[in-house]
Coordinates of C-alpha atoms and ligand atoms in Angstrom, one line a residue:
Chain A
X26 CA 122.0 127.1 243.9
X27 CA 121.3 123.6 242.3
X28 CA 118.5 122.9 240.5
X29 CA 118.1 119.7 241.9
X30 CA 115.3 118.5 240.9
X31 CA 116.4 118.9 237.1
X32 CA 119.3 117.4 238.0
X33 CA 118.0 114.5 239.7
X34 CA 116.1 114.0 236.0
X35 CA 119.3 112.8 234.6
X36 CA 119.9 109.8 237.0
X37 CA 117.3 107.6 235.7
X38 CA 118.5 105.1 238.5
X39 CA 117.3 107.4 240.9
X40 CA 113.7 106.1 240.1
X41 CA 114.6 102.6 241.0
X42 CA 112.5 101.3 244.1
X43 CA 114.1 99.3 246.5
X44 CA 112.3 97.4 248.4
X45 CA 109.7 99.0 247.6
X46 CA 110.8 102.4 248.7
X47 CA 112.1 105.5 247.3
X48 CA 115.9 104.9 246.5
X49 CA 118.4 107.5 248.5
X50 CA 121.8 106.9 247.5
X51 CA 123.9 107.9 250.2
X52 CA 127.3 106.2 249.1
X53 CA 128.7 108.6 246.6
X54 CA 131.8 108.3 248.3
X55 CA 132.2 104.5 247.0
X56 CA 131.1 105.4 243.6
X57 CA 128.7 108.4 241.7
X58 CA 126.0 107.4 239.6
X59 CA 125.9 108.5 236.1
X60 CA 124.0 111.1 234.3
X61 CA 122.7 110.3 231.1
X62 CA 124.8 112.0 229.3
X63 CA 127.9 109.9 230.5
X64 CA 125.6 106.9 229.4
X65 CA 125.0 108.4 226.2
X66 CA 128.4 109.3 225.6
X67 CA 129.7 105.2 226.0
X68 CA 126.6 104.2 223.4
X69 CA 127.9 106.9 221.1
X70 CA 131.5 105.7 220.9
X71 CA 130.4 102.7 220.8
X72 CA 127.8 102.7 218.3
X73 CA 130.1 105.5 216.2
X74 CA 133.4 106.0 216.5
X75 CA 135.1 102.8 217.8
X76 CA 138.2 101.9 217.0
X77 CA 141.8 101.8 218.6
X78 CA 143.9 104.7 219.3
X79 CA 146.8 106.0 218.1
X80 CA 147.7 103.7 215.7
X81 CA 145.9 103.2 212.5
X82 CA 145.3 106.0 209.8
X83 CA 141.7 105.0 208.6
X84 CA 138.6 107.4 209.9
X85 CA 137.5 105.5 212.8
X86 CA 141.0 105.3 214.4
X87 CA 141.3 108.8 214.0
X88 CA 138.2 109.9 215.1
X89 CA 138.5 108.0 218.6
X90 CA 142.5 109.2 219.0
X91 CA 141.0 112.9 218.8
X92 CA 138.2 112.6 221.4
X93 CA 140.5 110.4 223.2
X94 CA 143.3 113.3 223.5
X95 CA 140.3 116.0 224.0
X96 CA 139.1 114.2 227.2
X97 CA 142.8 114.8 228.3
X98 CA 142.4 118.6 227.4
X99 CA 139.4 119.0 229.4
X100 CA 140.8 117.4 232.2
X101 CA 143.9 119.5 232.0
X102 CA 141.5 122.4 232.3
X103 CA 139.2 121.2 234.7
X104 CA 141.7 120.9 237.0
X105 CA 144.0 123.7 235.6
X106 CA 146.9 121.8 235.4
X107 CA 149.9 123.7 232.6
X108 CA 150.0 120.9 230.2
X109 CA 147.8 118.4 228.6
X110 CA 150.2 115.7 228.8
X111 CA 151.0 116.4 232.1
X112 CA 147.3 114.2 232.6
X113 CA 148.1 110.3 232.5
X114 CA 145.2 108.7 232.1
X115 CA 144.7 105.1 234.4
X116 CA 141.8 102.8 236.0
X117 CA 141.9 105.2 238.7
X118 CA 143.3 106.3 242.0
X119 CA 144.9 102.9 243.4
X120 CA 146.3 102.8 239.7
X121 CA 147.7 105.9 239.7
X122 CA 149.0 106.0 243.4
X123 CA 150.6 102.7 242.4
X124 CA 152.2 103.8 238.9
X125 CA 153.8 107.0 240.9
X126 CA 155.0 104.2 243.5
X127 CA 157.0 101.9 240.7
X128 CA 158.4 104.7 239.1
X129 CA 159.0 108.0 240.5
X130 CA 159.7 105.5 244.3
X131 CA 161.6 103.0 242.6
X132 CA 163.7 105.5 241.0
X133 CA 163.6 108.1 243.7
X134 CA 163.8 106.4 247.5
X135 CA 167.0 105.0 249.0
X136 CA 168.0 103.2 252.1
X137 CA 167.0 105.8 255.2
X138 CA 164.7 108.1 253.2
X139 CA 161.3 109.1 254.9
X140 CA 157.8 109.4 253.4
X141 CA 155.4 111.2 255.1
X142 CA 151.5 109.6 255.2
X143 CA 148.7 111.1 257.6
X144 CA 146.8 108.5 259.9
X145 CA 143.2 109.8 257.2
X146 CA 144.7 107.6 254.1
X147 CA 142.5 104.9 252.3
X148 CA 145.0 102.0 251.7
X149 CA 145.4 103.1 248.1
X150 CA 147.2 105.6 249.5
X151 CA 149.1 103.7 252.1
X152 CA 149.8 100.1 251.1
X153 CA 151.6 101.1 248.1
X154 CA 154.3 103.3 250.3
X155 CA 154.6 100.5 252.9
X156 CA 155.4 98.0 250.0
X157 CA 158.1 100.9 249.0
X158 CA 159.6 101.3 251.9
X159 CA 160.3 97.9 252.6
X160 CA 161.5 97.2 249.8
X161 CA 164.1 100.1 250.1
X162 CA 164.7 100.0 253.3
X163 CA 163.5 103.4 254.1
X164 CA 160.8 104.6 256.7
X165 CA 156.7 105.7 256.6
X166 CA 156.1 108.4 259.1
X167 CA 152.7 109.1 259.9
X168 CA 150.5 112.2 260.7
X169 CA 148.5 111.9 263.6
X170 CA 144.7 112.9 263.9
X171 CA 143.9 115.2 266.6
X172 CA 140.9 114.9 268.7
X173 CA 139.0 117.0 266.1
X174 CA 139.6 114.7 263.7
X175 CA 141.9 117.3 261.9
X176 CA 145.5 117.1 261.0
X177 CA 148.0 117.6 263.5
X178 CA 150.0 120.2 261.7
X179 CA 152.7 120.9 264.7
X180 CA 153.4 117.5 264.6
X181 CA 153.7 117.3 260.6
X182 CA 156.2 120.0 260.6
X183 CA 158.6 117.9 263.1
X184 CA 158.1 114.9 261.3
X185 CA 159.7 116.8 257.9
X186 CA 163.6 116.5 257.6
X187 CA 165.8 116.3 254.8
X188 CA 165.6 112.5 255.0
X189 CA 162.0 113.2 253.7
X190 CA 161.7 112.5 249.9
X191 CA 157.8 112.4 249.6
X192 CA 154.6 113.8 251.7
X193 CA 151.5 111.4 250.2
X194 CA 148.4 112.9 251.8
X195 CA 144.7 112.8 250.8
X196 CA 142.7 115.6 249.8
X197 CA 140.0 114.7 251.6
X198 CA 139.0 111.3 254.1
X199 CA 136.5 109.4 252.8
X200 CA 135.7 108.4 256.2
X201 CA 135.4 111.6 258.4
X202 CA 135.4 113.9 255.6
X203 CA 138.3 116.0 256.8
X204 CA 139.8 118.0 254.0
X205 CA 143.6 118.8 255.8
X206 CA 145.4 121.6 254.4
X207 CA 147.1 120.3 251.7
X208 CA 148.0 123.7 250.4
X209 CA 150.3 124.1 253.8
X210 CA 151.1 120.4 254.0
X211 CA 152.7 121.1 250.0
X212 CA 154.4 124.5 251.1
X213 CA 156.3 123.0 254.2
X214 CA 157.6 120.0 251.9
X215 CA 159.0 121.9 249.3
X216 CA 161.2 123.9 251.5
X217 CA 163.1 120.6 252.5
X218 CA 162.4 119.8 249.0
X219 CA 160.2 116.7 249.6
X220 CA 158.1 116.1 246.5
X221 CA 154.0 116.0 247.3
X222 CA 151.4 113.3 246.3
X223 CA 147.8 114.4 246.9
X224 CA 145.2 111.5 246.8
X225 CA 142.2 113.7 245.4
X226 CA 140.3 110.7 244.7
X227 CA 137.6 112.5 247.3
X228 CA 138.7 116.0 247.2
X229 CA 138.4 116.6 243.1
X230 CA 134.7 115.5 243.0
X231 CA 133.5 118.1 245.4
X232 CA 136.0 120.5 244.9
X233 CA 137.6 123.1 242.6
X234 CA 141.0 122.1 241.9
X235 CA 144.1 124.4 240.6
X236 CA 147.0 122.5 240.2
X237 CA 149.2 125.1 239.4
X238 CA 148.0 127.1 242.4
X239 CA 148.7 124.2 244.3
X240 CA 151.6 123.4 243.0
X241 CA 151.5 119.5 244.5
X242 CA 153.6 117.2 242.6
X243 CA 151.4 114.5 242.1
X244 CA 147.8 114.4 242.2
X245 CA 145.4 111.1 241.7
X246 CA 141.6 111.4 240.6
X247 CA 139.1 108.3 240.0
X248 CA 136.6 109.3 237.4
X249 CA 133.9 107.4 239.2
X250 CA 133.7 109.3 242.1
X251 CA 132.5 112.2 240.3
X252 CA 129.8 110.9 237.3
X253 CA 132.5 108.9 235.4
X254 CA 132.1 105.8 234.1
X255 CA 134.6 103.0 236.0
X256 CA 137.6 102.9 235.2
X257 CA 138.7 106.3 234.3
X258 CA 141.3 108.0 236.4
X259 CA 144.6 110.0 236.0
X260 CA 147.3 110.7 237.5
X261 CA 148.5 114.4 237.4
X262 CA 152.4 115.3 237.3
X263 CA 154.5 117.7 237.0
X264 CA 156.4 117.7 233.2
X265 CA 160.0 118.0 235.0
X266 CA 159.5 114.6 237.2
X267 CA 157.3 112.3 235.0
X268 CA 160.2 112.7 232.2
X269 CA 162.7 111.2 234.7
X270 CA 160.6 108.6 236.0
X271 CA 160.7 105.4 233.7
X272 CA 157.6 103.6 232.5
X273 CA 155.5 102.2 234.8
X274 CA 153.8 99.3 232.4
X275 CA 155.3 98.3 229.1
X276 CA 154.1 97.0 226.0
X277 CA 152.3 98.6 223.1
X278 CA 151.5 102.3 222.3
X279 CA 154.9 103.7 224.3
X280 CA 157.6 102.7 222.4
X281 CA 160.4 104.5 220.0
X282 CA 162.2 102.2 218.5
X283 CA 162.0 98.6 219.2
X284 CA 164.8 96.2 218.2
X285 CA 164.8 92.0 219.6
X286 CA 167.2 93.0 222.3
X287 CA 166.7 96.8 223.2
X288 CA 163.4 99.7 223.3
X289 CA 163.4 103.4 223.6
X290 CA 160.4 105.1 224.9
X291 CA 158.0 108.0 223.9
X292 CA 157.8 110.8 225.9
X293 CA 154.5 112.0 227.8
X294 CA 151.8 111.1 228.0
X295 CA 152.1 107.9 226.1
X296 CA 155.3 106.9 228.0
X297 CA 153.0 106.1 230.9
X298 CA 149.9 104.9 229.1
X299 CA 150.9 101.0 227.8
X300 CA 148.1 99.3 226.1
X301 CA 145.0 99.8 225.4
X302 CA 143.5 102.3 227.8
X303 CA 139.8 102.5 228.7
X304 CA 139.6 104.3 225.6
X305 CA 135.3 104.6 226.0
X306 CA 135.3 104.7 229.4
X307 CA 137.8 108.1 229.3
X308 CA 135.9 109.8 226.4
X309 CA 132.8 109.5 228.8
X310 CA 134.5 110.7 231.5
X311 CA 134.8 114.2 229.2
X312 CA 131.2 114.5 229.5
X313 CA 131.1 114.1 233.3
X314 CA 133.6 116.7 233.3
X315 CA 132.0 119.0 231.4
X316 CA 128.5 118.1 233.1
X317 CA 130.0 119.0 236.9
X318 CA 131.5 122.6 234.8
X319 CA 128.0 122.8 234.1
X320 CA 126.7 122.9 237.3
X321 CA 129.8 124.6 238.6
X322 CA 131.9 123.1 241.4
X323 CA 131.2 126.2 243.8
X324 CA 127.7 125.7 243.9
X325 CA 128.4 121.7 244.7
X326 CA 130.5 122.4 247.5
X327 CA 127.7 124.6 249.1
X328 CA 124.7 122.1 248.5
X329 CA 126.4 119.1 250.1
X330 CA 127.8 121.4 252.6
X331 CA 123.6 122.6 253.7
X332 CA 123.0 118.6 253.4
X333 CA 126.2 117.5 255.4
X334 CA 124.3 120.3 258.3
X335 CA 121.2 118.9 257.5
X336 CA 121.9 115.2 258.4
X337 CA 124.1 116.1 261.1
X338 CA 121.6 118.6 262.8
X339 CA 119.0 115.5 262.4
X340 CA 120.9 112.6 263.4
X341 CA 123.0 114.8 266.5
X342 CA 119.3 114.5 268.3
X343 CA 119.1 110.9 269.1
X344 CA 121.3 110.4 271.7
X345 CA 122.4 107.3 270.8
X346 CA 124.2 108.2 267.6
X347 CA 127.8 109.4 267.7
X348 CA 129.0 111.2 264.3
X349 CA 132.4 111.4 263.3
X350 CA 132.7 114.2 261.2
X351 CA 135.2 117.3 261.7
X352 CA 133.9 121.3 261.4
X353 CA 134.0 122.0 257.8
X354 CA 134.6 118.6 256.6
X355 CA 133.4 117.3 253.3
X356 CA 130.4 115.7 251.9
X357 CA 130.9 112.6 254.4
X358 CA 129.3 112.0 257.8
X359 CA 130.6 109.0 259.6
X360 CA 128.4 107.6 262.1
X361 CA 128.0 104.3 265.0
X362 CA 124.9 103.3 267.0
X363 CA 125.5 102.4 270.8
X364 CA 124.6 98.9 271.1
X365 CA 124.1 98.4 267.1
X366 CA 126.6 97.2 264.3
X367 CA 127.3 99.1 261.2
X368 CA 126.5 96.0 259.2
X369 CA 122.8 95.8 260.7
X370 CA 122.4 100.0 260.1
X371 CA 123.4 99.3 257.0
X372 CA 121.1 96.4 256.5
X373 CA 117.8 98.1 257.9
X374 CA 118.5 101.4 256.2
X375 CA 118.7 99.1 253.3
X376 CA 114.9 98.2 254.2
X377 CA 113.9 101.6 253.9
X378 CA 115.4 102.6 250.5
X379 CA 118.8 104.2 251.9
X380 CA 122.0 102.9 250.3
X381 CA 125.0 103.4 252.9
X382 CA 128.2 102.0 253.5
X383 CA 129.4 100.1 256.2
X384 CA 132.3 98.7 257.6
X385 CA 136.4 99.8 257.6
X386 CA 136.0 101.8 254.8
X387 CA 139.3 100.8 253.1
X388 CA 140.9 102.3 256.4
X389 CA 141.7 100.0 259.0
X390 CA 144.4 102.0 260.8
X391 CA 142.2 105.1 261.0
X392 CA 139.4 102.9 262.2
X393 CA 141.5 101.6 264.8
X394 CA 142.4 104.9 266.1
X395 CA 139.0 106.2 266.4
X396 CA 138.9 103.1 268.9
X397 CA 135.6 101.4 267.1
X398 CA 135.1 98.1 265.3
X399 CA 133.7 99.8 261.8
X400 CA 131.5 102.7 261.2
X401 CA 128.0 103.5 259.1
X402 CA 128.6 106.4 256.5
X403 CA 126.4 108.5 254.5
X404 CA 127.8 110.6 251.4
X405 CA 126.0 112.9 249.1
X406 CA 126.4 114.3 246.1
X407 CA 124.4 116.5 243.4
X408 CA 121.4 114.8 243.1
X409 CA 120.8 114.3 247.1
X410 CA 118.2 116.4 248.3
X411 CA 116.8 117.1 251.6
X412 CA 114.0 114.2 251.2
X413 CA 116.9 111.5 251.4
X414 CA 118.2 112.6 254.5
X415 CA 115.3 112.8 256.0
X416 CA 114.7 109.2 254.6
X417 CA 117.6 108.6 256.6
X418 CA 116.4 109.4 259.5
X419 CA 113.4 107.5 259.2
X420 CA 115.7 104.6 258.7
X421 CA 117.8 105.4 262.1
X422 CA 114.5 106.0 264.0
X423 CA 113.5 102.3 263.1
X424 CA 117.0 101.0 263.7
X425 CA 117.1 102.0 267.0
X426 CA 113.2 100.6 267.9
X427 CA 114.4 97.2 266.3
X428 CA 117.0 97.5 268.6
X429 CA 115.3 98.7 271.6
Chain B
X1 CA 111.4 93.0 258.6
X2 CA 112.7 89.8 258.1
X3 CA 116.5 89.8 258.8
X4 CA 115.6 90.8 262.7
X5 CA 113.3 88.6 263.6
X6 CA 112.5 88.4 267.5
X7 CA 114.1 84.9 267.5
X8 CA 117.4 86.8 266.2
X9 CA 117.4 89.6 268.5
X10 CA 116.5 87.9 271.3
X11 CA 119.9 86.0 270.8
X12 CA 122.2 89.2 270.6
X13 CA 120.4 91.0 272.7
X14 CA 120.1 87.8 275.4
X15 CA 123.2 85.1 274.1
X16 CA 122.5 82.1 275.0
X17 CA 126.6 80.4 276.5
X18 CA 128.6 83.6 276.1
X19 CA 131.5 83.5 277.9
X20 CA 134.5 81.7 278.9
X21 CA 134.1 77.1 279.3
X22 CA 136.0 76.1 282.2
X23 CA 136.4 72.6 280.6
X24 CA 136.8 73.2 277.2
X25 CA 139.1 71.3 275.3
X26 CA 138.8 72.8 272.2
X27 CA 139.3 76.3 271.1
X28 CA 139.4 78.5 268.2
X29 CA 139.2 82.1 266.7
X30 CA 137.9 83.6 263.5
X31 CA 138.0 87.3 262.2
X32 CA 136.1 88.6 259.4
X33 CA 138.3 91.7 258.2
X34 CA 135.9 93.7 256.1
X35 CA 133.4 93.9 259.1
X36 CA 135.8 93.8 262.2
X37 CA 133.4 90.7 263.3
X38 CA 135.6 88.7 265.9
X39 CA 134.1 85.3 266.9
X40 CA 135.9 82.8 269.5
X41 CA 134.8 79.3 270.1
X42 CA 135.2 76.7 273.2
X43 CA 134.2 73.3 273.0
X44 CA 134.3 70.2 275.5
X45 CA 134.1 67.0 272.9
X46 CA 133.9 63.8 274.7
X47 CA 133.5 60.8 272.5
X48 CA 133.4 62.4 269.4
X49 CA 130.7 64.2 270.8
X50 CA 130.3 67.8 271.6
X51 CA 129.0 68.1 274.9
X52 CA 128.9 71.8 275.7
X53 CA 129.8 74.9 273.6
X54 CA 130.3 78.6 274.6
X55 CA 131.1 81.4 272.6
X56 CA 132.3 84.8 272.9
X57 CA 133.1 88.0 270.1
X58 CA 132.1 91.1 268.9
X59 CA 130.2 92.1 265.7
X60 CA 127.1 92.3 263.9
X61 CA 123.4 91.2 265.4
X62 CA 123.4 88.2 262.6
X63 CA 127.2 86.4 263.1
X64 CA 126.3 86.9 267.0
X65 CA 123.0 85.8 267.1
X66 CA 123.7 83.1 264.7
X67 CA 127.1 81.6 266.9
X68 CA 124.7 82.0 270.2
X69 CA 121.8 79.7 268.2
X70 CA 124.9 77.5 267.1
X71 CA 125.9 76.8 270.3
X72 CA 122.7 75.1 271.2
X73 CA 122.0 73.7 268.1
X74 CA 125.2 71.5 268.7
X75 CA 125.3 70.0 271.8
X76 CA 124.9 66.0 271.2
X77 CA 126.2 66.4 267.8
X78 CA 129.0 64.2 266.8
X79 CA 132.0 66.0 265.0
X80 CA 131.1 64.2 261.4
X81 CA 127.2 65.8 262.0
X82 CA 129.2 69.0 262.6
X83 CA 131.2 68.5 259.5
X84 CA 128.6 68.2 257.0
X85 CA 126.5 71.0 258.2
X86 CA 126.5 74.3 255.8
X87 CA 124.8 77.0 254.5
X88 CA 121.2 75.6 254.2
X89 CA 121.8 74.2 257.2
X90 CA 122.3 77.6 259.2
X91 CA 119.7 79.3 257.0
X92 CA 116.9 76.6 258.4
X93 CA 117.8 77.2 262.1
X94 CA 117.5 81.2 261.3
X95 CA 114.6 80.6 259.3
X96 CA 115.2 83.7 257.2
X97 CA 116.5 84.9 254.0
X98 CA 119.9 86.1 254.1
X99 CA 121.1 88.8 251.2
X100 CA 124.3 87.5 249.5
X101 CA 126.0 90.5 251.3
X102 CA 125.3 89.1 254.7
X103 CA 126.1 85.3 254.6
X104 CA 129.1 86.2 255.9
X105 CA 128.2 87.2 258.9
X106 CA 126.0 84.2 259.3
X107 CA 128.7 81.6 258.7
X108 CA 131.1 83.0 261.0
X109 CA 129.9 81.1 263.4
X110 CA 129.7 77.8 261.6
X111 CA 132.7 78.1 260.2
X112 CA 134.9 78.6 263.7
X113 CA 133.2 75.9 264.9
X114 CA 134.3 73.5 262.5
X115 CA 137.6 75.1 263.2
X116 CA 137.8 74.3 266.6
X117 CA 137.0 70.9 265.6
X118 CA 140.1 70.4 263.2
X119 CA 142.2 71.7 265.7
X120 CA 141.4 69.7 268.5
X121 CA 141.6 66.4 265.8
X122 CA 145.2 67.8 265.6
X123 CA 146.1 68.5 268.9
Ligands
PLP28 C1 140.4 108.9 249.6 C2 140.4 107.8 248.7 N1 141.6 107.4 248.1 C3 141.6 106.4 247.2 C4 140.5 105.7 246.9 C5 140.7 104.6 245.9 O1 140.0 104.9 244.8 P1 139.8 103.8 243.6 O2 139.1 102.6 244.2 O3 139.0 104.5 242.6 O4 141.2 103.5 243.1 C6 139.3 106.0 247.5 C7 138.1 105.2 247.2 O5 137.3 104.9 248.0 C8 139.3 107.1 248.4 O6 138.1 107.4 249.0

């Protein structure tokens, strides 16, 4: 169990009114908010140790290149992945979809190849393949959604061939909340030896991850999804396939040898990590990290799963409200208003204190498919409690009087 | 609450001109792509002079009440009063505040008229 209330203590924004009502921030799936300590941790770099990494020899350089590397450690851990440097850090997921695109695609996808996307993905997850394939001439093949908003596994497995070179699939929607079976998805690749990107940009903040259980090939988090600050991120890989991929960015911090006409490159992880990197921004994402240990992933996967019920049980009563939300899907309930647009849900609930999203949701053909214009969406996280759902409803109670 | 006054709701719950002009001769389309807001404008100009205006779309109470309002708000104007009309403009015939987040939706309306009005200079 969460201690919620405790928790809620360290999100000082969570005392904010707006207008003049109690603030329930119900659009964790855009971004978290920050504990303290994450704050804290940005002040104390700042105010102590900074410097840049990895390159000078006084106190202050070598202070920040060793809580730099730790953050990568912890990471590794967090998501038990075999080797540190095996964790590239980036902005986040787009970033890291995109790096895996330029290098490991560029090097890897030929005229007539096929990669695999589902119909769930965000664009950061699609775009970046579509951009591929065009320019190499090869093919995107798409996983349908069933009726129940799940997967369509029977369909995955006929769409797999040996012309498929990579399966890109999220971990979680950040629209309906359906968490697929990526653990299948991964198994029926490899055997026509298909390499795997997850897009865990949802999935890792609610989730325990083991990469080597797993055993994806690629897997994308954004740091401020789960408590980070923006702009930390990584990109998982596995050792064998991000030594043959060439550098995605290049500049300072990744070179060998460096001569006017030719360059040789370092190996992992600074191969992939060109410039200066967010170097506060990842050293705060640590203490996220080891805040969300605190609290223990298990336990957050059960409280948003009693929420997720909660608001669902509550809104499923008015009878003009549709959801959109799959059995056992994630954190994320997905909802329209006959007669009402997302935009003016959003803009009443907004009235009464409760931030949600509205609109495509970064996921236009998914949209499209559910056959609606856009949709409202509610998303919780740790420091949601019961009281801002049922702010929630207060909210769709008055939407639907304005409305009457 | 501001934003939905009863002038506004009464507008997209009862628009005013919604539908198709039989003797329009001047037509255009806008599409706002982060709300899925689809607006479509017909106009009959007749010496310089818009003389009736119809609308039709999809979206959000604001860009359809606000195109519904437009579409009286119009008629008699000449295509250079059209022209210089903009945001304040729109905000005094709503008579509300509009967030930043939802001007959008408010100009969409504006903003395919004046369209339509560049289109039927060029045609
Ligand atoms: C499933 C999924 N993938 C990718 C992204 C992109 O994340 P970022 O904007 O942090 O790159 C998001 C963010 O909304 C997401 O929900």
């Amino acid at each position: 169990m969460l201690n919620v209330e405790e928790i809620r203590k360290q999100f000082k924004i969570l005392d904010r009114k707006i207008n003049g009502k109690r603030l329930a921030y119900l659009d964790n799936a855009s971004t978290t908010q920050k504990p303290h300590k994450v704050i804290q941790a940005l002040t104390d770099y700042y105010e102590n140790n900074n410097s840049n990494i990895h390159r000078g020899i006084h106190t202050l350089s070598e202070e920040s290149t060793t809580l730099y590397e730790s953050a990568r450690v912890t990471l590794q851990k967090f998501l038990n992945a075999k080797l540190a440097h095996e964790i590239i850090f980036t902005r986040n997921t787009t970033e890291a979809i995109n790096l895996v695109a330029y290098t490991f695609g560029e090097k890897n996808i030929h005229e007539g190849d096929e990669i695999i996307v589902s119909e769930l993905e965000h664009h950061a997850n699609l775009i970046p393949w579509q951009e591929l394939c065009k320019r190499k001439k090869a093919t995107l093949k798409v996983i349908p959604i069933k009726e129940d908003l799940n997967l369509d596994m029977e369909i995955y497995e006929k769409l797999l061939s040996e012309k498929t070179k990579l399966v890109a699939v999220t971990g979680m929607s950040n629209v309906t909340g359906t968490i697929p079976n990526i653990k299948k998805i991964i198994e029926l690749a490899h055997k026509f030896n298909s390499k795997v990107l997850i897009d865990g940009a949802q999935l890792a903040a609610h989730t325990k991850i083991d990469l080597q259980e797993l055993n994806c090939d690629f897997f994308t988090i954004s740091g401020h999804k789960m408590l980070g600050p923006t702009g930390s991120g990584a990109l998982y890989g596995k050792e064998e396939l991000l030594n043959e991929m060439p550098p995605f960015l290049f500049g300072g911090g990744m070179v060998l040898h460096v001569t006017q006409q030719e360059t040789s490159y370092t190996g992992l992880p600074d191969k992939f990590e060109a410039g200066t990197p967010n170097i506060a921004e990842t050293i705060a994402f640590k203490s996220a990290i080891e805040y969300l240990e605190e609290i223990g992933m298990e336990n957050i996967q059960k409280h948003e799963k009693e929420l997720t019920d909660y608001a669902i049980e509550l809104f499923s009563k008015h009878k003009e409200v549709k959801i959109f939300h799959p059995e056992n899907g994630g954190g994320v309930v997905s909802f329209t208003i006959e007669g009402i647009h997302p935009h003016d849900i959003a803009s009443i609930f907004n009235e009464y204190g409760v931030a949600i999203r509205s609109g495509k949701h970064c996921a236009h053909p998914l949209i499209e498919r559910l056959k609606i214009p856009s949709l409202a969406r509610m998303s919780f996280y740790i420091y949601n409690n019961k009281e801002d759902v049922e702010q929630a409803e207060k909210a769709l109670k008055e939407t639907i009087k304005i409305f009457k | 609450m501001d934003l939905y006054s009863e002038i506004i709701l009464d507008y997209y719950k009862n628009p005013r001109n919604k539908g198709p002009l039989k003797d329009a001769n001047a037509y255009s389309e806008e599409y706002n792509p982060s709300c899925g807001d689809k607006i479509s404008i017909q106009l009959k100009i007749e010496d310089n002079k818009i003389t009736k205006a119809n609308f039709d779309g999809i979206g959000c109470a604001i860009s359809q009440a606000t195109t519904s309002m437009l579409t009286e708000e119009i008629i008699g104007k000449t295509i250079e009063e059209i022209k210089a009309m903009d945001t304040p403009d729109i905000i005094n015939m709503l008579g509300i505040e509009i967030s930043p987040g939802r001007i959008k939706c408010a100009l969409l309306g504006l903003s395919t008229i004046k369209k339509a009005i560049i289109l039927h200079k060029h045609a």
